[in-house]
PDB file of C-alpha atoms in Angstrom:
ATOM      1  CA  MET A   1      -0.022  -0.126  -0.337  1.00  0.00           C
ATOM      2  CA  PRO A   2       1.758   2.813  -0.585  1.00  0.00           C
ATOM      3  CA  SER A   3       1.394   6.623   0.727  1.00  0.00           C
ATOM      4  CA  ASP A   4       1.143   9.878  -0.572  1.00  0.00           C
ATOM      5  CA  LEU A   5       1.628   9.767  -4.364  1.00  0.00           C
ATOM      6  CA  SER A   6       1.233  13.382  -5.666  1.00  0.00           C
ATOM      7  CA  GLY A   7       4.462  14.168  -7.842  1.00  0.00           C
ATOM      8  CA  VAL A   8       4.726  10.330  -8.437  1.00  0.00           C
ATOM      9  CA  THR A   9       2.392   9.778 -10.706  1.00  0.00           C
ATOM     10  CA  GLY A  10       2.392  14.116 -11.879  1.00  0.00           C
ATOM     11  CA  GLN A  11      -0.803  14.933 -10.410  1.00  0.00           C
ATOM     12  CA  ALA A  12      -2.792  15.522  -6.864  1.00  0.00           C
ATOM     13  CA  GLN A  13      -4.895  11.970  -6.580  1.00  0.00           C
ATOM     14  CA  PHE A  14      -7.365  14.077  -4.380  1.00  0.00           C
ATOM     15  CA  VAL A  15      -9.132  17.401  -4.559  1.00  0.00           C
ATOM     16  CA  GLY A  16     -10.654  19.116  -1.206  1.00  0.00           C
ATOM     17  CA  ASP A  17     -11.487  22.485  -0.527  1.00  0.00           C
ATOM     18  CA  VAL A  18     -10.159  25.359  -3.102  1.00  0.00           C
ATOM     19  CA  CYS A  19     -11.440  28.982  -2.672  1.00  0.00           C
ATOM     20  CA  ASP A  20     -13.955  27.929   0.164  1.00  0.00           C
ATOM     21  CA  PHE A  21     -15.538  25.865  -2.201  1.00  0.00           C
ATOM     22  CA  ASP A  22     -15.763  21.983  -0.884  1.00  0.00           C
ATOM     23  CA  LEU A  23     -14.551  19.855  -4.129  1.00  0.00           C
ATOM     24  CA  ARG A  24     -14.628  16.477  -2.520  1.00  0.00           C
ATOM     25  CA  PRO A  25     -17.395  14.921  -4.422  1.00  0.00           C
ATOM     26  CA  PHE A  26     -15.438  15.090  -7.811  1.00  0.00           C
ATOM     27  CA  ASN A  27     -13.288  12.754  -6.200  1.00  0.00           C
ATOM     28  CA  SER A  28     -15.945   9.920  -7.139  1.00  0.00           C
ATOM     29  CA  ILE A  29     -15.310  10.558 -10.820  1.00  0.00           C
ATOM     30  CA  ILE A  30     -11.524  10.177 -11.208  1.00  0.00           C
ATOM     31  CA  PRO A  31     -10.346   7.006 -12.706  1.00  0.00           C
ATOM     32  CA  LYS A  32      -9.579   4.502  -9.515  1.00  0.00           C
ATOM     33  CA  ARG A  33      -6.898   3.006 -11.675  1.00  0.00           C
ATOM     34  CA  GLN A  34      -3.937   5.200 -12.185  1.00  0.00           C
ATOM     35  CA  PRO A  35      -0.645   4.420 -13.755  1.00  0.00           C
ATOM     36  CA  LEU A  36       2.696   5.003 -12.361  1.00  0.00           C
ATOM     37  CA  ALA A  37       4.955   6.235 -14.912  1.00  0.00           C
ATOM     38  CA  ARG A  38       7.398   8.190 -13.283  1.00  0.00           C
ATOM     39  CA  GLU A  39      10.799   6.067 -12.505  1.00  0.00           C
ATOM     40  CA  ASP A  40      12.739   9.109 -10.858  1.00  0.00           C
ATOM     41  CA  LEU A  41      10.353   8.805  -7.607  1.00  0.00           C
ATOM     42  CA  THR A  42       9.645   5.740  -5.365  1.00  0.00           C
ATOM     43  CA  PRO A  43       6.185   5.490  -3.228  1.00  0.00           C
ATOM     44  CA  GLN A  44       6.546   5.003  -0.117  1.00  0.00           C
ATOM     45  CA  LEU A  45       5.123   1.674   0.854  1.00  0.00           C
ATOM     46  CA  LEU A  46       3.052   1.150   3.878  1.00  0.00           C
ATOM     47  CA  SER A  47       3.335  -2.736   3.946  1.00  0.00           C
ATOM     48  CA  ASP A  48       5.216  -5.575   2.732  1.00  0.00           C
ATOM     49  CA  PRO A  49       4.529  -7.023  -0.711  1.00  0.00           C
ATOM     50  CA  VAL A  50       1.746  -9.510  -0.937  1.00  0.00           C
ATOM     51  CA  GLU A  51       1.035 -11.714  -3.843  1.00  0.00           C
ATOM     52  CA  ALA A  52      -2.095 -11.290  -5.226  1.00  0.00           C
ATOM     53  CA  PHE A  53      -1.970 -13.895  -8.187  1.00  0.00           C
ATOM     54  CA  SER A  54      -0.018 -16.242  -9.541  1.00  0.00           C
ATOM     55  CA  PHE A  55       0.081 -17.945 -13.033  1.00  0.00           C
ATOM     56  CA  ASP A  56       2.543 -20.584 -13.901  1.00  0.00           C
ATOM     57  CA  PHE A  57       3.118 -20.216 -17.733  1.00  0.00           C
ATOM     58  CA  ARG A  58       5.153 -23.160 -17.882  1.00  0.00           C
ATOM     59  CA  ARG A  59       2.776 -25.854 -16.947  1.00  0.00           C
ATOM     60  CA  GLN A  60      -0.634 -24.153 -17.807  1.00  0.00           C
ATOM     61  CA  THR A  61      -2.037 -22.449 -21.023  1.00  0.00           C
ATOM     62  CA  ALA A  62      -5.475 -21.314 -19.770  1.00  0.00           C
ATOM     63  CA  TRP A  63      -6.755 -19.322 -16.888  1.00  0.00           C
ATOM     64  CA  ALA A  64     -10.394 -18.782 -15.261  1.00  0.00           C
ATOM     65  CA  GLY A  65     -10.711 -15.126 -13.786  1.00  0.00           C
ATOM     66  CA  GLN A  66     -10.221 -15.341 -10.378  1.00  0.00           C
ATOM     67  CA  THR A  67     -12.106 -13.097  -7.562  1.00  0.00           C
ATOM     68  CA  LYS A  68     -10.672 -13.196  -4.070  1.00  0.00           C
ATOM     69  CA  SER A  69     -10.015 -11.151  -0.776  1.00  0.00           C
ATOM     70  CA  ILE A  70      -6.778 -10.677   0.205  1.00  0.00           C
ATOM     71  CA  GLU A  71      -5.271  -8.973   3.988  1.00  0.00           C
ATOM     72  CA  ILE A  72      -3.037  -6.337   3.714  1.00  0.00           C
ATOM     73  CA  SER A  73      -0.984  -5.461   6.726  1.00  0.00           C
ATOM     74  CA  ALA A  74       0.569  -1.521   7.562  1.00  0.00           C
ATOM     75  CA  THR A  75       3.643  -2.357   8.606  1.00  0.00           C
ATOM     76  CA  ARG A  76       4.289   1.808   9.232  1.00  0.00           C
ATOM     77  CA  ASP A  77       2.499   4.979   9.688  1.00  0.00           C
ATOM     78  CA  GLY A  78       1.444   7.301   6.811  1.00  0.00           C
ATOM     79  CA  LYS A  79      -1.361   8.418   4.574  1.00  0.00           C
ATOM     80  CA  CYS A  80      -2.459   5.611   2.305  1.00  0.00           C
ATOM     81  CA  VAL A  81      -4.062   6.626  -1.159  1.00  0.00           C
ATOM     82  CA  GLY A  82      -4.595   2.740  -2.638  1.00  0.00           C
ATOM     83  CA  ILE A  83      -3.268  -0.079  -3.435  1.00  0.00           C
ATOM     84  CA  LEU A  84      -0.100  -0.583  -5.985  1.00  0.00           C
ATOM     85  CA  GLN A  85       0.327  -3.449  -8.138  1.00  0.00           C
ATOM     86  CA  TRP A  86       3.512  -4.698  -9.826  1.00  0.00           C
ATOM     87  CA  ILE A  87       4.485  -8.047 -11.519  1.00  0.00           C
ATOM     88  CA  ARG A  88       7.095 -10.507 -10.839  1.00  0.00           C
ATOM     89  CA  VAL A  89       7.447 -12.868 -14.263  1.00  0.00           C
ATOM     90  CA  TYR A  90       9.982 -15.721 -13.723  1.00  0.00           C
ATOM     91  CA  LEU A  91      11.208 -16.159 -17.613  1.00  0.00           C
ATOM     92  CA  ASP A  92      13.340 -19.160 -16.906  1.00  0.00           C
ATOM     93  CA  ASP A  93      14.740 -20.861 -14.132  1.00  0.00           C
ATOM     94  CA  LYS A  94      17.600 -18.194 -13.977  1.00  0.00           C
ATOM     95  CA  SER A  95      15.859 -14.900 -15.158  1.00  0.00           C
ATOM     96  CA  THR A  96      13.424 -13.020 -13.515  1.00  0.00           C
ATOM     97  CA  PHE A  97      11.588  -9.345 -14.541  1.00  0.00           C
ATOM     98  CA  GLU A  98      10.025  -7.452 -12.007  1.00  0.00           C
ATOM     99  CA  ASN A  99       8.972  -3.742 -12.203  1.00  0.00           C
ATOM    100  CA  ALA A 100       8.788  -3.275  -8.514  1.00  0.00           C
ATOM    101  CA  PRO A 101       8.617   0.507  -7.148  1.00  0.00           C
ATOM    102  CA  ASP A 102      12.208   0.362  -5.952  1.00  0.00           C
ATOM    103  CA  ASN A 103      13.408  -1.150  -9.306  1.00  0.00           C
ATOM    104  CA  ARG A 104      14.927   1.377 -11.300  1.00  0.00           C
ATOM    105  CA  ALA A 105      15.092  -0.333 -14.596  1.00  0.00           C
ATOM    106  CA  ALA A 106      14.272   0.765 -17.780  1.00  0.00           C
ATOM    107  CA  ALA A 107      10.632   1.579 -18.714  1.00  0.00           C
ATOM    108  CA  ALA A 108       8.778  -1.349 -19.888  1.00  0.00           C
ATOM    109  CA  SER A 109       5.386  -2.108 -21.694  1.00  0.00           C
ATOM    110  CA  TRP A 110       4.140  -3.573 -18.307  1.00  0.00           C
ATOM    111  CA  THR A 111       3.887  -0.232 -16.032  1.00  0.00           C
ATOM    112  CA  ARG A 112       2.876  -0.359 -12.360  1.00  0.00           C
ATOM    113  CA  SER A 113      -0.633   0.416 -11.452  1.00  0.00           C
ATOM    114  CA  VAL A 114      -2.491   2.456  -8.384  1.00  0.00           C
ATOM    115  CA  TYR A 115      -5.727   1.281  -7.138  1.00  0.00           C
ATOM    116  CA  LEU A 116      -7.019   4.550  -5.586  1.00  0.00           C
ATOM    117  CA  PHE A 117      -8.777   4.461  -2.446  1.00  0.00           C
ATOM    118  CA  SER A 118     -12.257   6.800  -2.114  1.00  0.00           C
ATOM    119  CA  GLU A 119     -10.351   9.150  -0.229  1.00  0.00           C
ATOM    120  CA  PRO A 120      -7.110   9.209   1.365  1.00  0.00           C
ATOM    121  CA  THR A 121      -6.675   7.040   4.762  1.00  0.00           C
ATOM    122  CA  MET A 122      -4.336   7.380   7.505  1.00  0.00           C
ATOM    123  CA  LEU A 123      -3.101   4.141   8.385  1.00  0.00           C
ATOM    124  CA  GLN A 124      -1.144   2.904  11.447  1.00  0.00           C
ATOM    125  CA  ARG A 125       1.410   0.031  12.345  1.00  0.00           C
ATOM    126  CA  GLY A 126      -1.168  -2.913  12.775  1.00  0.00           C
ATOM    127  CA  ASP A 127      -3.991  -1.778  10.768  1.00  0.00           C
ATOM    128  CA  VAL A 128      -5.252  -4.675   8.439  1.00  0.00           C
ATOM    129  CA  ALA A 129      -6.754  -3.573   4.767  1.00  0.00           C
ATOM    130  CA  THR A 130      -9.004  -6.372   3.169  1.00  0.00           C
ATOM    131  CA  VAL A 131      -8.728  -5.800  -0.322  1.00  0.00           C
ATOM    132  CA  LEU A 132     -11.117  -7.375  -3.234  1.00  0.00           C
ATOM    133  CA  GLY A 133      -8.465  -8.568  -5.718  1.00  0.00           C
ATOM    134  CA  THR A 134      -9.966  -9.999  -9.677  1.00  0.00           C
ATOM    135  CA  HIS A 135      -9.071 -10.636 -12.856  1.00  0.00           C
ATOM    136  CA  ASN A 136     -10.620 -11.841 -15.918  1.00  0.00           C
ATOM    137  CA  ARG A 137      -7.390 -13.200 -17.624  1.00  0.00           C
ATOM    138  CA  ASN A 138      -6.584  -9.770 -19.287  1.00  0.00           C
ATOM    139  CA  CYS A 139      -6.554  -7.120 -16.475  1.00  0.00           C
ATOM    140  CA  PRO A 140      -6.330  -6.707 -12.877  1.00  0.00           C
ATOM    141  CA  TRP A 141      -8.640  -4.809 -10.535  1.00  0.00           C
ATOM    142  CA  PHE A 142      -8.456  -4.094  -6.864  1.00  0.00           C
ATOM    143  CA  VAL A 143     -10.728  -2.622  -4.676  1.00  0.00           C
ATOM    144  CA  LEU A 144     -10.591  -1.695  -0.767  1.00  0.00           C
ATOM    145  CA  GLU A 145     -13.084  -3.949   0.989  1.00  0.00           C
ATOM    146  CA  LYS A 146     -12.774  -3.248   4.527  1.00  0.00           C
ATOM    147  CA  LEU A 147     -10.313  -1.674   6.829  1.00  0.00           C
ATOM    148  CA  LYS A 148      -9.682  -2.729  10.239  1.00  0.00           C
ATOM    149  CA  GLN A 149      -7.769  -0.171  12.643  1.00  0.00           C
ATOM    150  CA  PRO A 150      -7.397  -1.899  16.059  1.00  0.00           C
ATOM    151  CA  SER A 151      -5.167   0.845  17.449  1.00  0.00           C
ATOM    152  CA  ARG A 152      -8.169   3.079  17.027  1.00  0.00           C
ATOM    153  CA  GLN A 153     -10.622   1.107  18.400  1.00  0.00           C
ATOM    154  CA  ILE A 154      -8.334   0.415  21.186  1.00  0.00           C
ATOM    155  CA  ALA A 155      -8.112   4.256  21.951  1.00  0.00           C
ATOM    156  CA  ALA A 156     -11.985   5.001  21.419  1.00  0.00           C
ATOM    157  CA  ASN A 157     -12.908   2.182  23.888  1.00  0.00           C
ATOM    158  CA  ALA A 158     -10.477   3.313  26.482  1.00  0.00           C
ATOM    159  CA  THR A 159     -12.251   6.824  26.902  1.00  0.00           C
TER     160      THR A 159
END
């Protein structure tokens, strides 16, 4: 899960108050999938990588579409704007291609994508995002299903 990406994608993902006008309703119409094409900036990840889907091209020639819930635990505090997706391809027993955010490899046709939440969310270490991941064999998609924030629930119960 990446933190704030303004400057990484070359644009701010969300709008708020501008000249005393609340423009937040416009956030509902921005594309929820944004390419992360800038190679010179690295997003701040708030979790460890989690494998969403795996395809074995050596043993399979076809795959059915798939949908599943994926739990992602925050490993650090920060403002989270969405889910960052990239690929790792094992080309053979020795060669791998991966376009992880910290990989400064030359640009490729496979770009990373950010699947934006409906609004930025403050996370604390230990929070768990349940993400609905799906693919139709051609295109993946990720949506935040729910967010468990135990540190805030404990604080709320203590007051």
